[in-house]
Coordinates of C-alpha atoms and ligand atoms in Angstrom, one line a residue:
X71 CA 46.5 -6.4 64.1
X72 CA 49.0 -6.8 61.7
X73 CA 47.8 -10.5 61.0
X74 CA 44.0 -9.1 60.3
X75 CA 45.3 -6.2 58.1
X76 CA 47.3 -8.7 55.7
X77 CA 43.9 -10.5 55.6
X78 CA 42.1 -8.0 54.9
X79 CA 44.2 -7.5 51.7
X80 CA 44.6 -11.5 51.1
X81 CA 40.3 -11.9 51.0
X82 CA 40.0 -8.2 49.1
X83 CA 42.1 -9.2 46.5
X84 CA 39.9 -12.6 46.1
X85 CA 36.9 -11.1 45.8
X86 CA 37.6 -10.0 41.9
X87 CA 38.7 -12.4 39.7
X88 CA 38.7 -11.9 36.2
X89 CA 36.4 -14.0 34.1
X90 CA 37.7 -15.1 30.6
X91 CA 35.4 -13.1 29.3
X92 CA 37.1 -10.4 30.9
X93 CA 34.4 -9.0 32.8
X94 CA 35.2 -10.0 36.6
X95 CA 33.7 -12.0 38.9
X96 CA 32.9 -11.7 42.3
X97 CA 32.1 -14.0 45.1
X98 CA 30.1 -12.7 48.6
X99 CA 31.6 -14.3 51.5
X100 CA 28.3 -14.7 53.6
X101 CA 28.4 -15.3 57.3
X102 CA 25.4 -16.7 59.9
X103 CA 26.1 -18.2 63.1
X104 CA 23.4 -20.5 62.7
X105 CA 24.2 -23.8 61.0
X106 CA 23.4 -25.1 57.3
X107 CA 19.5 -25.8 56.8
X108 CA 18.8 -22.9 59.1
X109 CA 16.2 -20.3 57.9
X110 CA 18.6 -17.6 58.0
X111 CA 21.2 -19.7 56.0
X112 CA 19.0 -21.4 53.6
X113 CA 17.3 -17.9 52.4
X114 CA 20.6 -16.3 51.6
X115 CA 22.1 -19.3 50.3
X116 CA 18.9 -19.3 48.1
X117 CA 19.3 -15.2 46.9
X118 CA 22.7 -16.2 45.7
X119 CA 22.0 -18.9 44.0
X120 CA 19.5 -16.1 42.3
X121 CA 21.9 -14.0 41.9
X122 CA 24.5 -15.7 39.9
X123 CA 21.7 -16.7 37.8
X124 CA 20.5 -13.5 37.0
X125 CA 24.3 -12.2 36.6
X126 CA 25.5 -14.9 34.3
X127 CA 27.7 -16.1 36.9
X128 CA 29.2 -12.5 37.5
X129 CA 28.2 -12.3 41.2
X130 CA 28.4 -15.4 43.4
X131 CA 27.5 -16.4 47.1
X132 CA 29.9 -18.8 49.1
X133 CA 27.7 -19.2 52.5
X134 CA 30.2 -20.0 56.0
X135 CA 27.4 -21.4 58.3
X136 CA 27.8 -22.1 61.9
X137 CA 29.6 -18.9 62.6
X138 CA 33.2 -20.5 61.3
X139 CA 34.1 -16.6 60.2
X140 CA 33.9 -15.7 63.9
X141 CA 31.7 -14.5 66.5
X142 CA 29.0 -12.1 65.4
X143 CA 30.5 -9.2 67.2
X144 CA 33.5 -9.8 64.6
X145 CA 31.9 -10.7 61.9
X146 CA 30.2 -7.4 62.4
X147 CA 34.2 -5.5 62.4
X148 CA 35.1 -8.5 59.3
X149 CA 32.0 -6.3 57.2
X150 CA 33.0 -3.1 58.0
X151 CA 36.3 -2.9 56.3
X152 CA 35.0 -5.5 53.7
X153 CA 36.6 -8.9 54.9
X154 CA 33.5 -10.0 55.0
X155 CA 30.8 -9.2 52.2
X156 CA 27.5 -10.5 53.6
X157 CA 26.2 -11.2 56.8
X158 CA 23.1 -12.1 58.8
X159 CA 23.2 -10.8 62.2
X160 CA 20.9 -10.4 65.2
X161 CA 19.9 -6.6 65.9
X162 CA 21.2 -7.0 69.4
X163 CA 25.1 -6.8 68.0
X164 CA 23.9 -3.8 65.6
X165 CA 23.0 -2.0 68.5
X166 CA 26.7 -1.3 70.0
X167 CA 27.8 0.1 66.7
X168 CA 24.1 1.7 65.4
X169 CA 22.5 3.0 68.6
X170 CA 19.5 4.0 67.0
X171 CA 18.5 0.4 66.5
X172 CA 17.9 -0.4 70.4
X173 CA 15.0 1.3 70.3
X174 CA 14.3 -2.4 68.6
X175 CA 15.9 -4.3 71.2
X176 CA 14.2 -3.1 74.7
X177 CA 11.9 -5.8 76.3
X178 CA 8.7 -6.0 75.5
X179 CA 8.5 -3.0 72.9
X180 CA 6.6 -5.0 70.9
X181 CA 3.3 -6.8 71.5
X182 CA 3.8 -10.1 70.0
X183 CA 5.7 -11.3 66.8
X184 CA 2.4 -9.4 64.4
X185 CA 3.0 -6.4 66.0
X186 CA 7.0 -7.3 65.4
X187 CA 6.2 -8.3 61.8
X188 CA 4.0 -5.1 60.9
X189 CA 6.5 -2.8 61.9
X190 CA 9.5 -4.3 60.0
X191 CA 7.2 -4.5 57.0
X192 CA 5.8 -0.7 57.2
X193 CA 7.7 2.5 56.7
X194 CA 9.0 2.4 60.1
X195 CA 11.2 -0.7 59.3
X196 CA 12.2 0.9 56.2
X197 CA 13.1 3.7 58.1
X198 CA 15.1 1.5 60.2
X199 CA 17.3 -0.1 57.6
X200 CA 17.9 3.4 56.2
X201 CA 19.4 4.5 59.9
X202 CA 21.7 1.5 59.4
X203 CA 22.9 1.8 55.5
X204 CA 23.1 6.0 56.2
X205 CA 25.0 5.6 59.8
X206 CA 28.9 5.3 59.5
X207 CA 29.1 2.1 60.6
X208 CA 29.7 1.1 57.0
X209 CA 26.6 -1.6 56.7
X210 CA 24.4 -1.8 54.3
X211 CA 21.1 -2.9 55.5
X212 CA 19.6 -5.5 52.9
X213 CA 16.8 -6.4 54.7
X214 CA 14.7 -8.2 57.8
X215 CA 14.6 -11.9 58.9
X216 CA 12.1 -12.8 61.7
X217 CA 13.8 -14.7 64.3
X218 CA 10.7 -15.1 66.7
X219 CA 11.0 -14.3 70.6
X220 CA 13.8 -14.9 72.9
X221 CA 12.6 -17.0 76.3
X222 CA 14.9 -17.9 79.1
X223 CA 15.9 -21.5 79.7
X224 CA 17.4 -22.9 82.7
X225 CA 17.8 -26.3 85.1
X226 CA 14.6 -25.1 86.7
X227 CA 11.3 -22.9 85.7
X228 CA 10.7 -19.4 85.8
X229 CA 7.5 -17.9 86.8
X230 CA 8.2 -14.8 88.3
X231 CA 11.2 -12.3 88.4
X232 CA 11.8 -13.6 92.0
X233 CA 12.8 -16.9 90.1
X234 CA 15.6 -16.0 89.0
X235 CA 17.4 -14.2 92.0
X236 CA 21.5 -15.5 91.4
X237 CA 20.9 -16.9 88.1
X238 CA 23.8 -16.0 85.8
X239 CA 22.2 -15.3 82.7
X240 CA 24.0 -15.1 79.4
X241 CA 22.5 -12.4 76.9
X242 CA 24.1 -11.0 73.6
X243 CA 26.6 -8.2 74.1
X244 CA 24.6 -5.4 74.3
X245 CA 23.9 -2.8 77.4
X246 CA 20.3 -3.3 77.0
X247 CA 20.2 -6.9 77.4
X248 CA 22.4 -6.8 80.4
X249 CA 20.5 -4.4 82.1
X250 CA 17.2 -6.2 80.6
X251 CA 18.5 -9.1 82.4
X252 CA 19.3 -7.7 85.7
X253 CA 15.6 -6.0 86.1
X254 CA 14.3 -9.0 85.1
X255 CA 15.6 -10.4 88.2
X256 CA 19.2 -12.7 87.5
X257 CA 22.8 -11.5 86.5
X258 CA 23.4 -11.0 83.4
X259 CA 26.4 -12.0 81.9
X260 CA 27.4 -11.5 78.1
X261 CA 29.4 -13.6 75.9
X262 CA 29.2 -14.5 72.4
X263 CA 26.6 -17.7 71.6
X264 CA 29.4 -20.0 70.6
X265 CA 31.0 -20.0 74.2
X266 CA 27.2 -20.7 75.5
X267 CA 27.1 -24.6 75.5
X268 CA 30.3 -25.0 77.6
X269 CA 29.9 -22.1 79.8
X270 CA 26.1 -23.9 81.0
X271 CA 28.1 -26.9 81.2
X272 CA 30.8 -25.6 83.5
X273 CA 28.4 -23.5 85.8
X274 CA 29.8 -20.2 84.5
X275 CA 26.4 -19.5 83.5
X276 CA 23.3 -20.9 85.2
X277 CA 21.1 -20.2 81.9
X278 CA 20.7 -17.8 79.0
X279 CA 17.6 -16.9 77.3
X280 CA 16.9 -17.3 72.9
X281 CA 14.1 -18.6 70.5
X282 CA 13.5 -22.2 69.9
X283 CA 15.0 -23.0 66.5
X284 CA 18.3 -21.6 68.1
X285 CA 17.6 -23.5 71.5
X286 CA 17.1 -26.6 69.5
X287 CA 20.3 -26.6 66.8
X288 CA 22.8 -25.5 70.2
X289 CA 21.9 -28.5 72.2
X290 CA 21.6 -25.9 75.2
X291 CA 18.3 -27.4 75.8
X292 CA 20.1 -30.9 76.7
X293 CA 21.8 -29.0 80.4
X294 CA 19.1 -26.3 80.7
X295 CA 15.5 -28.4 79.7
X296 CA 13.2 -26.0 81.5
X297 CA 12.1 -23.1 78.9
X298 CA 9.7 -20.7 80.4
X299 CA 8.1 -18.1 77.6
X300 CA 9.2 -14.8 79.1
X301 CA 9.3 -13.6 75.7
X302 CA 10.8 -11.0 76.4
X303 CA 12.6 -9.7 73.6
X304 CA 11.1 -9.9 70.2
X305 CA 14.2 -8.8 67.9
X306 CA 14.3 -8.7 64.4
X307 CA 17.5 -9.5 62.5
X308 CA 18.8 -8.4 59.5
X309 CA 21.0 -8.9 57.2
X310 CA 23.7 -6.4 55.9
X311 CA 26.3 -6.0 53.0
X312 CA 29.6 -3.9 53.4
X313 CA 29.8 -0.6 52.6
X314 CA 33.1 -0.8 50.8
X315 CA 31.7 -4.2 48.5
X316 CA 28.1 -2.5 47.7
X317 CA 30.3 0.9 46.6
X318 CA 31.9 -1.4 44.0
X319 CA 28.6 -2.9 42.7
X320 CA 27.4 -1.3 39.3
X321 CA 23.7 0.7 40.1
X322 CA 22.0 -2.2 38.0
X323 CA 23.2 -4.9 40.5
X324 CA 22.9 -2.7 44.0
X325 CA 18.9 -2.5 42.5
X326 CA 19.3 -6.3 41.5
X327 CA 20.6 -7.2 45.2
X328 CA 17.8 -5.0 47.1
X329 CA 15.1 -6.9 45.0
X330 CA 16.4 -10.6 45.5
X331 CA 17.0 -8.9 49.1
X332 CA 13.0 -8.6 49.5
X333 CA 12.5 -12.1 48.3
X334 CA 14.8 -13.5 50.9
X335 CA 13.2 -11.6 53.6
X336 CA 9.9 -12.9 52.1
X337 CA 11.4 -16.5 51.9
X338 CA 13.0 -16.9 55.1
X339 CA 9.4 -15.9 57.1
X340 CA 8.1 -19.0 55.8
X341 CA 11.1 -21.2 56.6
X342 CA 11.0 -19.4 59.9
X343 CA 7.3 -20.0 60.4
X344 CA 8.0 -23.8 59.5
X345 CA 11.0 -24.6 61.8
X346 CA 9.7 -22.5 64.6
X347 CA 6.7 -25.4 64.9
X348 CA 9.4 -28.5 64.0
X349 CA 11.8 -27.2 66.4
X350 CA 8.8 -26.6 69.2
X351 CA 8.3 -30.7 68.6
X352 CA 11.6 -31.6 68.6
X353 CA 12.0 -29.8 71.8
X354 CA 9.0 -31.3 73.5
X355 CA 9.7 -34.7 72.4
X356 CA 13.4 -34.3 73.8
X357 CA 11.5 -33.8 77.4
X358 CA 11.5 -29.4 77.2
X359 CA 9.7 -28.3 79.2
X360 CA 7.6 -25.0 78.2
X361 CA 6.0 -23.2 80.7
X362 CA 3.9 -19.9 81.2
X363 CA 5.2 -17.0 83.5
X364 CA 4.2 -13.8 85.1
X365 CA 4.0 -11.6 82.2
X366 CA 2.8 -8.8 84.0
X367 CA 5.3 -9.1 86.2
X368 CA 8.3 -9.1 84.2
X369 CA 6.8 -6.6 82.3
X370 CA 6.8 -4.2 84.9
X371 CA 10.4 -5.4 86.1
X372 CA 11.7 -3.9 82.8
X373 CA 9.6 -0.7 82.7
X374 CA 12.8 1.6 83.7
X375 CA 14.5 -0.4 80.8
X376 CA 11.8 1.0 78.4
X377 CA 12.2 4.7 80.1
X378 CA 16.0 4.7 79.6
X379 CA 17.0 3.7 76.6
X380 CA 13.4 4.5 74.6
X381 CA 13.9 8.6 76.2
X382 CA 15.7 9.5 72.8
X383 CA 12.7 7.9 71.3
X384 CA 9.8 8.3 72.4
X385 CA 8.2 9.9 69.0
X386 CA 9.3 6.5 67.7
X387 CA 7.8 4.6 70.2
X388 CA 4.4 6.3 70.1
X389 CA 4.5 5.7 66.2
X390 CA 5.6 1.2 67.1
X391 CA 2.2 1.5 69.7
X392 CA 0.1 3.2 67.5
X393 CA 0.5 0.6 64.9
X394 CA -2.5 -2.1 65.5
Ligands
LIG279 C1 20.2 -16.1 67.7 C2 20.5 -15.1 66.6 C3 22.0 -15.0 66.5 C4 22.7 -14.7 67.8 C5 22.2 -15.6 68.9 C6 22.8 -15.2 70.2 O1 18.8 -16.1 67.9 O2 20.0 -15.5 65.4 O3 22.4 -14.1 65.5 O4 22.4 -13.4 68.1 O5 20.8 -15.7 68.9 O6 22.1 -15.3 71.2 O7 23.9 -14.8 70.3

């Protein structure tokens, strides 16, 4: 404790150097877990190098890629008290400290990625960055990054939620995905994705469940080669600034940051779009298997999923079906 709180102070007092000019200077520590030449990474990495443009060199990015800041879960804490300026984060960790934003994260609450896309693009995905920026969990929500749909991958395939009786299944650390996990049929286990490579390797875990790009860059696929398209969860991310850094920004750059904010969003779909189809390859040709799987039944599976956690919700909900 006493450790993080000196550096806390060590990184805040970094953040502002004075320029010779004598206006200061400030430079964003961004945070991704995924590695350099990532969507995620290369479309922030691409609004800062927009932003010191446009600020003469006022405002700067320094992007840590392949989660060297920590583990989301604490990169999340390292934004809230400003350790940490920028980050890019799965709405699966948003949920423990923004409940509102599992409405997002239950199973098959969307139809597909357009449905997905539609709503983070319309006022209901406005909406839901407001929730986050106005919530006290100190985040300021920036904006969306597509991050596809999460299938479960393991040393055999999955067709039916019978399938995966006494699998231990890895999921983000979030109540939704553990319970997810368990109606799905296996044992859901949570940990944070850097422990996921070893903990397949040792048997902690018998599999775990994420999109392809992310399958691809963790080498999961190389112990757990059988990737059967549950899609089951369809989560958006996002990507947030702390509360305490946007508070210091002047009005003229919070408006400057929420516009190069769009583009990124804008940027990253296409990157996303692009490495969803390389990585697909790359699997395949690695000897992935892909396989189809009862969607009905696993559909079904998760319906008290839907019921508990969408209750609060369900004005919300009938707005996300309604939308074609
Ligand atoms: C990825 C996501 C990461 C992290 C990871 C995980 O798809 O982009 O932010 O949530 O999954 O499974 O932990």
């Amino acid at each position: 404790m006493i450790y993080r709180m000196c550096g806390v102070g060590v990184l805040a007092a970094a953040l502002f150097v004075p320029m010779a000019s004598g206006a200061a200077t400030m430079t964003l520590r961004a945070s991704d877990v995924h590695p350099t030449g990532f969507p995620t990474v290369a479309a922030i990495e691409s609004m800062g190098k927009k932003l010191e443009a446009a600020t003469d060199g006022r405002i700067k990015l320094q992007m840590f890629a392949s989660g060297v800041l920590g583990t989301d879960k604490a990169v999340v804490e390292q934004v809230q008290v400003g350790a940490v300026q920028i980050a890019r984060i799965s709405l699966g960790e948003v949920g423990p400290v923004v409940p509102d934003v599992n409405v997002f994260n239950m199973p098959f609450v969307f139809r597909d990625e357009a449905h997905m896309r539609k709503i983070i693009d319309g006022p209901i995905g406005d909406e839901m960055l407001a929730k986050i920026t106005n919530s006290p969990a100190k985040l300021v929500a920036l904006g969306w990054m597509d991050s596809g749909s999460r299938s479960v991958y393991a040393k055999k395939p999955i067709k039916t939620p019978a399938d995966m009786h006494g699998l231990k299944i890895r999921t983000i650390g979030n109540a939704v995905f553990l319970d997810t996990m368990n109606a799905m049929g296996g044992n859901g286990i949570s940990m944070s994705f850097g422990e996921v490579y070893s903990a397949l390797q040792t048997g902690v875990i018998d599999a775990a469940e994420n999109n392809s790009p992310s399958l691809y860059t963790s080498n999961h696929y190389t112990i757990t080669p059988f990737y059967s398209q549950t899609n089951h969860l369809i989560i958006p991310e996002i990507f947030v600034m702390s509360k305490v850094t946007w508070d210091k920004l002047s009005k003229e750059d919070q408006a400057l940051v929420k516009k190069l904010s769009r583009e990124a969003q804008a940027e990253e779909r296409v990157l996303w779009d692009k490495t969803v189809v390389d990585s697909n390859e790359k699997l395949k040709a690695a000897g992935v298997k892909f396989s189809d799987v009862d969607r009905q039944a696993f559909y079904e599976a998760t319906a008290g999923i839907r019921a508990k956690y969408g209750e609060p919700y369900k004005d919300l909900i009938a707005r996300i079906e309604a939308v074609q």
